[in-house]
XYZ file of C-alpha atoms in Angstrom:
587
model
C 156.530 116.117 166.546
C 153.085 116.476 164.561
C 149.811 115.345 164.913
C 147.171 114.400 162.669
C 143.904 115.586 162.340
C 141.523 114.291 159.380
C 144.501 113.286 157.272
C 146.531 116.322 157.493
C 149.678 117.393 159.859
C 149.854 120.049 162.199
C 152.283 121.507 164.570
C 151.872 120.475 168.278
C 151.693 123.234 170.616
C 152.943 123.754 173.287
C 150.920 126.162 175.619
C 153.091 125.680 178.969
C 151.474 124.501 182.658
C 149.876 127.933 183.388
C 147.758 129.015 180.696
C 146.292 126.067 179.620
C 143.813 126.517 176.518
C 140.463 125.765 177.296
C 139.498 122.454 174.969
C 136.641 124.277 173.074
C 139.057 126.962 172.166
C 141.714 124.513 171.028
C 139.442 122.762 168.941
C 138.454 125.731 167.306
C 141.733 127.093 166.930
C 142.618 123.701 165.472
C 139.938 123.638 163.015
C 140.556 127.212 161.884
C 144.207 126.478 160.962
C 142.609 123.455 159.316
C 140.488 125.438 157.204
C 142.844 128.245 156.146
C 145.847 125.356 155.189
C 142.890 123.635 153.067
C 142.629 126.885 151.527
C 146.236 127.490 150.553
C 146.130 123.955 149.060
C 145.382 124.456 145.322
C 142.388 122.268 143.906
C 143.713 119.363 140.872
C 143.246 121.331 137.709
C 141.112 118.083 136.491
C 139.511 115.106 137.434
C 141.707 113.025 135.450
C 144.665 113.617 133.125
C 145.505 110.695 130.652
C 149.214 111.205 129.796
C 151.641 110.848 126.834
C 149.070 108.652 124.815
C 149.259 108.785 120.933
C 145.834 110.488 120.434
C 143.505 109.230 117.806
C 140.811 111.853 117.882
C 138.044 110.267 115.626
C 138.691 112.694 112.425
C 140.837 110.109 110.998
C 144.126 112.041 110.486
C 147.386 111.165 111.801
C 147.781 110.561 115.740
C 150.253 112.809 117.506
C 151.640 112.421 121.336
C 149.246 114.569 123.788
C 147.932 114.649 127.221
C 144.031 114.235 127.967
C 142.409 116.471 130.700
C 139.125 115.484 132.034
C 136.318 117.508 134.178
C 133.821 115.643 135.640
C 132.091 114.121 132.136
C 133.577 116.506 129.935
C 136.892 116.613 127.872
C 138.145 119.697 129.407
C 142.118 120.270 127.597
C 144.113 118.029 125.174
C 147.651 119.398 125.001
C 151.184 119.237 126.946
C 149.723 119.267 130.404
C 153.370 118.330 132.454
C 152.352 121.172 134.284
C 148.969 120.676 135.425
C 147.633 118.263 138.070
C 144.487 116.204 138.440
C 143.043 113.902 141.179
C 143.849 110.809 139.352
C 146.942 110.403 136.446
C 147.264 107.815 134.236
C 150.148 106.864 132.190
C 149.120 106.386 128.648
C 152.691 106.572 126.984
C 153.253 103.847 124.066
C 149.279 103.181 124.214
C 146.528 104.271 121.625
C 143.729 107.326 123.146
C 140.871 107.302 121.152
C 137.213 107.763 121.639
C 134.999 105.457 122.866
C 133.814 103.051 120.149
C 129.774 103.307 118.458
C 128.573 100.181 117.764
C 125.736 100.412 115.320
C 124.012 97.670 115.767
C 123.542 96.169 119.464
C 121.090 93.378 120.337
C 121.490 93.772 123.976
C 118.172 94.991 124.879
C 117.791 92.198 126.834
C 120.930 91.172 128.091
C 121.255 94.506 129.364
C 118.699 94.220 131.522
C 120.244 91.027 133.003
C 124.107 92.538 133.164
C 124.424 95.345 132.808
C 128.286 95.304 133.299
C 128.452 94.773 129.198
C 131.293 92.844 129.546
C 131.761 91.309 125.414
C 131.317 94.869 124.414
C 132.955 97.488 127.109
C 136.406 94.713 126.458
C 136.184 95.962 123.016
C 136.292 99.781 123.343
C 132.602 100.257 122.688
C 130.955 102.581 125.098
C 127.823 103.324 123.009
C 125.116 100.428 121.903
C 122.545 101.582 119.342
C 119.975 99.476 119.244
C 116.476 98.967 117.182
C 116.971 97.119 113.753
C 113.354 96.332 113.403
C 112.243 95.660 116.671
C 112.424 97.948 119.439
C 111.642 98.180 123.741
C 108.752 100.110 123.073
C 105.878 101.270 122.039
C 104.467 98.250 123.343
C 100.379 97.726 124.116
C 99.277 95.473 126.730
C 99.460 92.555 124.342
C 103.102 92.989 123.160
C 104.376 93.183 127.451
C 102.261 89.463 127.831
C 104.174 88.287 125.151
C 107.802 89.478 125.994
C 106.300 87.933 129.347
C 105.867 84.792 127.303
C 108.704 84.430 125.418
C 111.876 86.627 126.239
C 112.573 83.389 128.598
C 113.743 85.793 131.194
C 112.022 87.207 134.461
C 112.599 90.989 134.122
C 109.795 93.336 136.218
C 108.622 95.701 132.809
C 108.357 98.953 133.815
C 107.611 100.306 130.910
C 105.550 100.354 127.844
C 107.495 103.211 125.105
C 110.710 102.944 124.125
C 111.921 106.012 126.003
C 110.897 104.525 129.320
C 112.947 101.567 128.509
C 115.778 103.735 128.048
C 115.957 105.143 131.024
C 114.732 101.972 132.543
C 118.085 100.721 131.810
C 119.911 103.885 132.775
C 118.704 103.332 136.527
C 119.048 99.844 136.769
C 122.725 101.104 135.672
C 124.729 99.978 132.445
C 128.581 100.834 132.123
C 127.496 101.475 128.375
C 125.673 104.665 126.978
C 123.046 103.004 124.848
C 119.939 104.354 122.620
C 117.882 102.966 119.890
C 116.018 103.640 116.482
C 112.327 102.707 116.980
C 111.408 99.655 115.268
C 108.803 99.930 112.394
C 107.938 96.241 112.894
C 106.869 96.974 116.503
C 105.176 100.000 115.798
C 103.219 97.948 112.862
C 102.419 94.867 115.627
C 100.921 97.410 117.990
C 98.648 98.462 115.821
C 97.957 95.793 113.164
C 98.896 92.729 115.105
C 100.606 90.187 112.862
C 98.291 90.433 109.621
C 99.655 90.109 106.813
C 97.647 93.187 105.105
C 98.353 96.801 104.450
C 97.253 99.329 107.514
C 93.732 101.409 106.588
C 93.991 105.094 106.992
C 93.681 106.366 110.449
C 95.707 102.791 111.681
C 98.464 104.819 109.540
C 98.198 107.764 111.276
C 98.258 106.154 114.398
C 101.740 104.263 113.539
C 103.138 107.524 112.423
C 101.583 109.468 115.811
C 103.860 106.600 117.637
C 107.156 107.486 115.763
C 106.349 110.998 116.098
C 106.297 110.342 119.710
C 109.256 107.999 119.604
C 111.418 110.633 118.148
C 110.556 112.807 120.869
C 111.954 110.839 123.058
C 114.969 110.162 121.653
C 114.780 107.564 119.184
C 117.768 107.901 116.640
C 114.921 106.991 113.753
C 113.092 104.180 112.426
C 114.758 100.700 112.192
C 113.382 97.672 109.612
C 114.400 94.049 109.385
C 112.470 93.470 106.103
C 113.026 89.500 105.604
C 111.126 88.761 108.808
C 107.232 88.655 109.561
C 105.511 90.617 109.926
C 107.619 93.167 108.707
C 108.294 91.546 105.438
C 104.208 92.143 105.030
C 105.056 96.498 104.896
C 104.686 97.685 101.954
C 107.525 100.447 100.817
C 104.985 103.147 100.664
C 104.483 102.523 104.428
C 107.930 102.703 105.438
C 107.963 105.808 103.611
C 105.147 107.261 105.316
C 106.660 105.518 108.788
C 110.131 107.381 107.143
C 108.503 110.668 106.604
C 107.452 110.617 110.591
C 110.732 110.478 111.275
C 112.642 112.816 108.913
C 110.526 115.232 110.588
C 112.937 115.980 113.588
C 116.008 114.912 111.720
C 115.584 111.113 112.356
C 116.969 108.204 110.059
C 115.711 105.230 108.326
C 117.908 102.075 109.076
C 117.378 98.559 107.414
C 117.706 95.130 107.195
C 116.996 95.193 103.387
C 114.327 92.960 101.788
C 117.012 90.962 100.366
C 120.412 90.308 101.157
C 120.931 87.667 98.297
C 118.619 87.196 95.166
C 117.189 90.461 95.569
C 120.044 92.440 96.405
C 119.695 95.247 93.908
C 116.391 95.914 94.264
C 116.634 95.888 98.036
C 119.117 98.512 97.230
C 116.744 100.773 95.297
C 113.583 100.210 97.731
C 116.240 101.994 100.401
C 117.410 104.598 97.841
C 113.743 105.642 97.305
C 112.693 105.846 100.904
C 115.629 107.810 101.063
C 114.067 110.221 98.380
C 110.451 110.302 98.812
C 110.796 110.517 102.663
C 113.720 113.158 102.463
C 115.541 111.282 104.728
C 119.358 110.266 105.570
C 119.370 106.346 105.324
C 121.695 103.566 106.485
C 121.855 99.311 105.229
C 122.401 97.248 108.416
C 125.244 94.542 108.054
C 125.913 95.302 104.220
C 126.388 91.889 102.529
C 125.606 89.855 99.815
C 124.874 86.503 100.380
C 124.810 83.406 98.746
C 127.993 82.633 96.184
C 125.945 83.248 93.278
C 124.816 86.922 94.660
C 128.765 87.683 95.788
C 129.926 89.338 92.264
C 126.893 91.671 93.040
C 128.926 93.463 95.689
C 130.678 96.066 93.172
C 127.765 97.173 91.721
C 125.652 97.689 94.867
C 128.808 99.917 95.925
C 128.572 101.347 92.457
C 124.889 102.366 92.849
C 124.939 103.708 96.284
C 128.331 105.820 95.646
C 126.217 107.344 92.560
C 123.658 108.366 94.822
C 126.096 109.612 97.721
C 127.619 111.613 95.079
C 124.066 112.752 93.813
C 123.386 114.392 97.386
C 121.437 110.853 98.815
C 122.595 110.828 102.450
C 123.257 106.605 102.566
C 125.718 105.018 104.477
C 125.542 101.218 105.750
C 127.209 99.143 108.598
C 128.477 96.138 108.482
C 130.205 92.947 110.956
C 133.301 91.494 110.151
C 132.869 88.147 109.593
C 131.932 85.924 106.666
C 128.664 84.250 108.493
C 125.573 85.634 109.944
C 122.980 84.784 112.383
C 119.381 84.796 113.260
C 116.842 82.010 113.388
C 115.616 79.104 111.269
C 112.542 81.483 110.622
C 114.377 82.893 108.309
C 114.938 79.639 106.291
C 110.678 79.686 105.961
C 108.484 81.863 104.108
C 106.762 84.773 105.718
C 103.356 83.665 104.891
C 103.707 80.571 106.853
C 104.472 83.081 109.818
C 101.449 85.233 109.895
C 99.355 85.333 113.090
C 102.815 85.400 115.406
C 104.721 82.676 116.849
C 101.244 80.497 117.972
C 99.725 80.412 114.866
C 103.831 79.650 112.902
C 103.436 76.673 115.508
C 100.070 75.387 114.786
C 100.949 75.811 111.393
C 103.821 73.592 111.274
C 102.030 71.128 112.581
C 99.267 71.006 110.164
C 100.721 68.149 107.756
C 99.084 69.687 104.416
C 100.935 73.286 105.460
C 103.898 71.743 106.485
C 104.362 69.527 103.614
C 104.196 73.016 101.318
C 106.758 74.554 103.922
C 108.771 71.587 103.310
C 108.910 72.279 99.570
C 109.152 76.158 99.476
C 112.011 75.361 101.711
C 113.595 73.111 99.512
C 113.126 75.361 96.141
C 114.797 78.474 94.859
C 113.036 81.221 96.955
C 110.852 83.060 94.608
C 109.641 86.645 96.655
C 111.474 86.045 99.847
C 115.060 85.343 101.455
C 115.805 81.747 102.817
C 118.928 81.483 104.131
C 119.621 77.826 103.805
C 119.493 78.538 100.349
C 122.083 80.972 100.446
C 124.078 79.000 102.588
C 124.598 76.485 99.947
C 123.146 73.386 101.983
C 122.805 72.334 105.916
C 126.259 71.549 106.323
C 126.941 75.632 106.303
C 124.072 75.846 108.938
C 125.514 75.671 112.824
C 122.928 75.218 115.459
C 123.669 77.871 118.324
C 120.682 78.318 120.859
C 117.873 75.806 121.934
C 114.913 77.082 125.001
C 114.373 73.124 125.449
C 116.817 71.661 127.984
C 116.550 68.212 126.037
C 117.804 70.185 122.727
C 121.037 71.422 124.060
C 123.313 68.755 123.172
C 122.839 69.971 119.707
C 124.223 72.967 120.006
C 127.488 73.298 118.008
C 126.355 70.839 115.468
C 125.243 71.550 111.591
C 122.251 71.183 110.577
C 123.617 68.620 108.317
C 124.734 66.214 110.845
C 121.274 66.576 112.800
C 119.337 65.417 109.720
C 121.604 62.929 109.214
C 121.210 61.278 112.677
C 117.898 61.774 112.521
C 117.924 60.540 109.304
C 114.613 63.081 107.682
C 115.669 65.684 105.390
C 117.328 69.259 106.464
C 113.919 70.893 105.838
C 111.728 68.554 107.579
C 114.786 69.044 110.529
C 114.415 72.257 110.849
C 110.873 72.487 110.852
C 111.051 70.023 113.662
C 113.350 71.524 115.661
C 111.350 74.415 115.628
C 108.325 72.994 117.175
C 110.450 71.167 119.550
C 112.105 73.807 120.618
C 109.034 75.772 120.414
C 111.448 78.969 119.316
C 113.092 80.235 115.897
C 116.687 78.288 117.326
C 119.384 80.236 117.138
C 121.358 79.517 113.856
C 124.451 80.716 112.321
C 124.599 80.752 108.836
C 127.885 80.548 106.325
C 126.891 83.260 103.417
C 129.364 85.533 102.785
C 133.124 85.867 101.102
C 136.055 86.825 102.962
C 136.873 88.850 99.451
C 133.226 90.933 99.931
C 134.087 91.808 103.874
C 137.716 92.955 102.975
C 136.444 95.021 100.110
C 133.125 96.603 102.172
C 135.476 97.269 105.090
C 137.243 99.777 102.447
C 134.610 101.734 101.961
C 135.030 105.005 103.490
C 131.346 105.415 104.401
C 130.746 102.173 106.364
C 130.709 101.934 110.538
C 130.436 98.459 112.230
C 127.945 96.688 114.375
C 128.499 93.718 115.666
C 124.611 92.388 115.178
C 124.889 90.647 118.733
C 124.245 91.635 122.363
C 127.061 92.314 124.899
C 127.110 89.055 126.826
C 129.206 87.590 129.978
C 131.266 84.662 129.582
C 129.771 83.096 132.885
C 126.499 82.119 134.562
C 123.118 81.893 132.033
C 124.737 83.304 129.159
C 127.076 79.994 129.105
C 123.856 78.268 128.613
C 123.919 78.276 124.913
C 126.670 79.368 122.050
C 126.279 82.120 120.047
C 128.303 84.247 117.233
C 131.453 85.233 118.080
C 130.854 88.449 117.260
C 129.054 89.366 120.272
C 132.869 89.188 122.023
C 135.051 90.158 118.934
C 134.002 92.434 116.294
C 135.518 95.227 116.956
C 138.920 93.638 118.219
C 138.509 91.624 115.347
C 138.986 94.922 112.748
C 141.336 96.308 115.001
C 143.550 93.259 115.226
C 143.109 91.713 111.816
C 142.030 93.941 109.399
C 143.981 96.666 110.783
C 147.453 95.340 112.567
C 147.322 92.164 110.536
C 146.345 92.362 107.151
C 146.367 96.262 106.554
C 143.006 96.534 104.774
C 142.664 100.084 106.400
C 144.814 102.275 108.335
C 144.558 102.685 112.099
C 143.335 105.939 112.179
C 140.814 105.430 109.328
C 139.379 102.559 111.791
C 139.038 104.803 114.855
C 137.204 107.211 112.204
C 134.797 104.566 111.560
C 134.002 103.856 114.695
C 133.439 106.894 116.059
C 133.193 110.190 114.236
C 131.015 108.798 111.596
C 128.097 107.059 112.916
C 128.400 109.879 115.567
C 127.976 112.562 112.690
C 125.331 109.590 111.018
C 123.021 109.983 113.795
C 123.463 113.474 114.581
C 124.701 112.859 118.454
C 125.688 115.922 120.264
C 129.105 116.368 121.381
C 130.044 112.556 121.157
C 132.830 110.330 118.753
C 135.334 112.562 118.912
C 138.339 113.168 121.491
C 138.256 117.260 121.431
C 137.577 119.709 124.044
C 134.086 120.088 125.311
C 132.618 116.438 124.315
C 131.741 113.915 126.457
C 135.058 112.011 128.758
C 133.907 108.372 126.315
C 137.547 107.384 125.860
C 139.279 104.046 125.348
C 143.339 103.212 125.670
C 144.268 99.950 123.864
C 147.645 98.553 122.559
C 147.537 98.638 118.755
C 150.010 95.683 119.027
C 147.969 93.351 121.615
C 144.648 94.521 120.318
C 142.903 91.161 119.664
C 139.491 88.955 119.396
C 139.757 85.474 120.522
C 135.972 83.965 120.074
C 135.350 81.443 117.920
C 132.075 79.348 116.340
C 133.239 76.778 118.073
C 134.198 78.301 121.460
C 132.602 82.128 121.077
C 132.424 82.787 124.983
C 135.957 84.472 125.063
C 136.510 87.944 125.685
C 138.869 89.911 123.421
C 141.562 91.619 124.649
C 144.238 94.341 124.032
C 141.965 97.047 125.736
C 142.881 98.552 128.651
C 141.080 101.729 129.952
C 137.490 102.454 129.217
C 136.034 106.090 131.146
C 132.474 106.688 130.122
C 131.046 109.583 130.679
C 133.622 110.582 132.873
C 133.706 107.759 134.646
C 136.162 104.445 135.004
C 134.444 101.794 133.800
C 136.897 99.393 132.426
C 140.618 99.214 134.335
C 143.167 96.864 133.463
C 140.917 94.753 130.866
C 138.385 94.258 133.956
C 135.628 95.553 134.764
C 135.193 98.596 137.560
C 131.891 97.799 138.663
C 130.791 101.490 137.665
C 128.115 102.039 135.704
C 128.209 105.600 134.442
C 126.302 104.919 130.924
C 123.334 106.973 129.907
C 120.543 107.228 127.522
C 122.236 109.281 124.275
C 118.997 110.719 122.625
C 118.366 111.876 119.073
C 117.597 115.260 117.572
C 113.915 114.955 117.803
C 114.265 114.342 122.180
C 111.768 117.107 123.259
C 113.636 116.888 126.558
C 116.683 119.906 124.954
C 113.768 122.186 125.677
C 116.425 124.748 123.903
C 119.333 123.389 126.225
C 121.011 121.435 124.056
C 124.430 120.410 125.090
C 127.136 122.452 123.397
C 130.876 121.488 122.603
């Protein structure tokens, strides 16, 4: 006969009728024997052991058959580990082991803040969102919190005003996702100069390069620039190379949404290779692309100039989605000058006939000093209608812009304009730009990550509200599965590479991308077979799947496909974070 006693078994004594123990000496002879069996009870020799998985480490060389031992948030052994024990096991055997995926261009700073479960990413394998590509969550004056206030459309209590504040904002609200962020040159140029279109005097200079100095220091990854939008498309390149030179102090990087994308393409090129010289910095191109069919041949020689100047010692490297259509607004079918003074005065302008008439016609033309993305589209039929703020708009999500200003029966460019002003908003547009040829061919390219361009949404409550890109649920399942399984464009373990080890090593993170002793427990187990992205434009709220297991930080995030409900993501800060104060982490 035993008894129990705070889960454990213990003889039952029998002390006769006579000599009775008293009870407080039973007790504590009881907890004694408690104590010294606890003691004889050797401790799990990890937290976790992931077994038998094929291990893709992130270096991009073949996977081999290994066991994974985790300590607390820390990859503590990788090896035959039959013989060790942990407090939880997992059987890994006939799965892929890899590290958690980067992606290198996240617009969740918002949706975030609403879930932060990250539910269209974490069901990918991502477990780091870099944010920043011209805008960022901070610096912000007075001015710029009012008008997130104003027109985020959500009801979020700001506490904070620089962007390292919103980081770890986020990191107590509690995000199953590490996330960080370059700091956006376009918000750093609004908090100072507002939305002129005019270059910044002197000491308003200094004061823009003070706030990336200060940005850096709290862990921005760099400065970020989305260069066909106002007001950034008013910055002139020698201020993003001063703005660049602020960074490349503490090892930062310059990131961009190039001038041009289409007509331009080249010389967007070379206005990123010379920041990259005269600020002695490492530089990145967001979502390489060339669109427009008449700007696609210009793909091979853009990789032709920017493999000259990786091979000249120019630290460039570029991201990239994998689809053949983008998205952003239908501000970015109008010129920039049309769009100075911020979204008020766009409005007001719009509605001024005599402007609107010359919008009307710049819109219509060959763009001569700007990008318009109808006109690389090739015509409103390639346009698709995604997000309206207006209630009464809605039903026209889905639809072209085509069959809009058809049923309307006013031209695509006087549509547009009106839906803007109805909507009172860009509107969320897709546009069709790009060749299938280009994204198999820039997918190739041993010196490109991916980013899906999107944030990580839910497929349920407000997020159903309007349609969106499908990338925000399946870029990265979308390589995997298709480019990968499918269509062998790159091997397996040259993907995992690509999504891990190098924008890791890009942006200089400490002891992450990589499945090796000492880094941080950011590890993903998917089937290589399963492994698969479902969204579509028409129907984009679907969740990929073929990932199983996601541990960030340590910590069991995703299990099964679904969600944990933990939230173990942190702020990942760049080299310039102040906060090291000589204790950097070491792997």
């Amino acid at each position: 006969m035993h008894q129990t006693w705070n889960g454990r078994f213990f003889p039952r004594f029998n002390t006769g009728s006579r000599a009775r123990i008293p009870a407080r000496r039973r007790w504590a002879f009881v907890l004694a024997l408690s104590a010294t069996l606890s003691a004889c009870t050797p401790s799990p020799d990890f937290d976790l052991i992931l077994r038998g998985g094929l291990l893709y480490d992130g270096l991009g060389g073949d996977p081999y058959v290994a066991d994974v031992g985790v300590s607390a948030d820390r990859i503590a052994e990788i090896g035959d580990l039959s013989g060790r024990s942990a407090a939880v096991e997992w059987d890994a055997s006939g799965l892929a082991v890899g590290p958690g995926f980067i992606n290198m261009l996240s617009w969740s700073t918002v949706s975030l803040l609403l879930d932060g479960r990250s539910q269209g990413e974490l069901r990918q394998g991502v477990t780091l969102q870099v944010m920043g590509e011209g805008t960022s969550m901070g610096p912000w004056n007075e001015a710029q919190i009012a008008e997130f206030g104003e027109r985020s459309g959500v009801e979020v209590d700001v506490d904070w005003t620089t962007l390292g504040e919103y980081l770890e904002s986020l990191e107590r609200r509690g995000v199953a996702t590490n996330v960080a962020s370059f700091v956006g040159a376009t918000t750093v140029r609004i908090h100072e100069l507002g939305y002129e279109d005019r270059p910044p005097a002197a000491e308003e200079l200094e004061r823009m390069q003070e706030l990336v100095r200060t940005a850096m220091g709290e862990g921005a990854m760099g400065v970020g620039t989305s260069l066909i939008y106002a007001p950034a498309f008013y910055a002139s390149t020698e201020e993003l190379i001063a703005l660049s030179a602020a960074a490349a102090e503490t090892g930062g990087r310059y990131i961009t949404h190039m001038r041009s994308e289409g007509g331009q393409l080249l010389e967007g090129v070379e206005e990123v290779l010379r920041i990259a010289r005269e600020a002695g910095i490492g530089v990145e191109i967001y979502h390489l692309k060339a669109s427009g069919s008449e700007n696609w041949p210009k793909m091979e020689e853009v990789i032709r100039r920017i493999e000259a100047a990786r091979a000249s010692g120019i630290d460039i490297t570029a991201d990239m989605y994998t689809y053949t259509a983008g998205a952003t607004g239908l501000n970015a079918v109008m010129p920039p000058w049309a769009q100075e003074g911020g979204h008020d005065a766009w409005m007001s302008n719009l509605r001024d006939p005599i402007i609107r008439a010359r919008v009307e016609k710049e819109i219509a033309g060959k763009p001569v000093g700007w990008e318009n993305l109808l006109y690389d589209s090739g015509g409103a039929e390639n346009v698709l209608l995604v997000g309206f703020r207006n209630p009464d708009l809605r039903p026209l999500v889905g639809r072209t812009l085509a069959e809009v200003a058809a049923d309307r029966g006013t031209s695509p460019e006087a549509t547009a304009i009106d839906l803007v002003v109805e909507d009172d908003s860009r509107v969320d547009t897709v546009f069709f730009m790009m060749s299938e040829e280009n994204v198999r061919r820039q997918i190739a390219l041993p010196w490109v990550s991916f980013g899906s361009d999107a944030a990580s949404m839910s497929a349920e409550g407000g997020f159903l509200e309007s349609s969106t890109h499908p990338r925000a649920y399946g870029n990265f399942a979308r390589l995997l599965g298709k480019y990968v399984r499918d269509e062998e464009v790159i091997s397996l373990q040259e993907a995992v590479r690509r999504l891990t080890s190098l924008p890791a090593e890009n942006l200089s993170l400490r002891c992450r991308g990589r499945v090796t002793p000492g880094y941080f427990a950011d590890l993903v187990v998917f089937d290589p077979d399963t492994v698969q992205d479902h969204a579509t434009f028409a129907e984009p709220h679907q969740y990929s799947t073929g990932v199983q297991e996601v541990w960030v930080n340590g910590g069991h995030v995703l299990s099964g496909g679904e969600p944990t409900g933990a939230r173990t993501g942190r702020v990942v800060r760049g080299p310039g974070w102040t906060g090291w104060a000589g204790q950097e982490p070491t792997c």
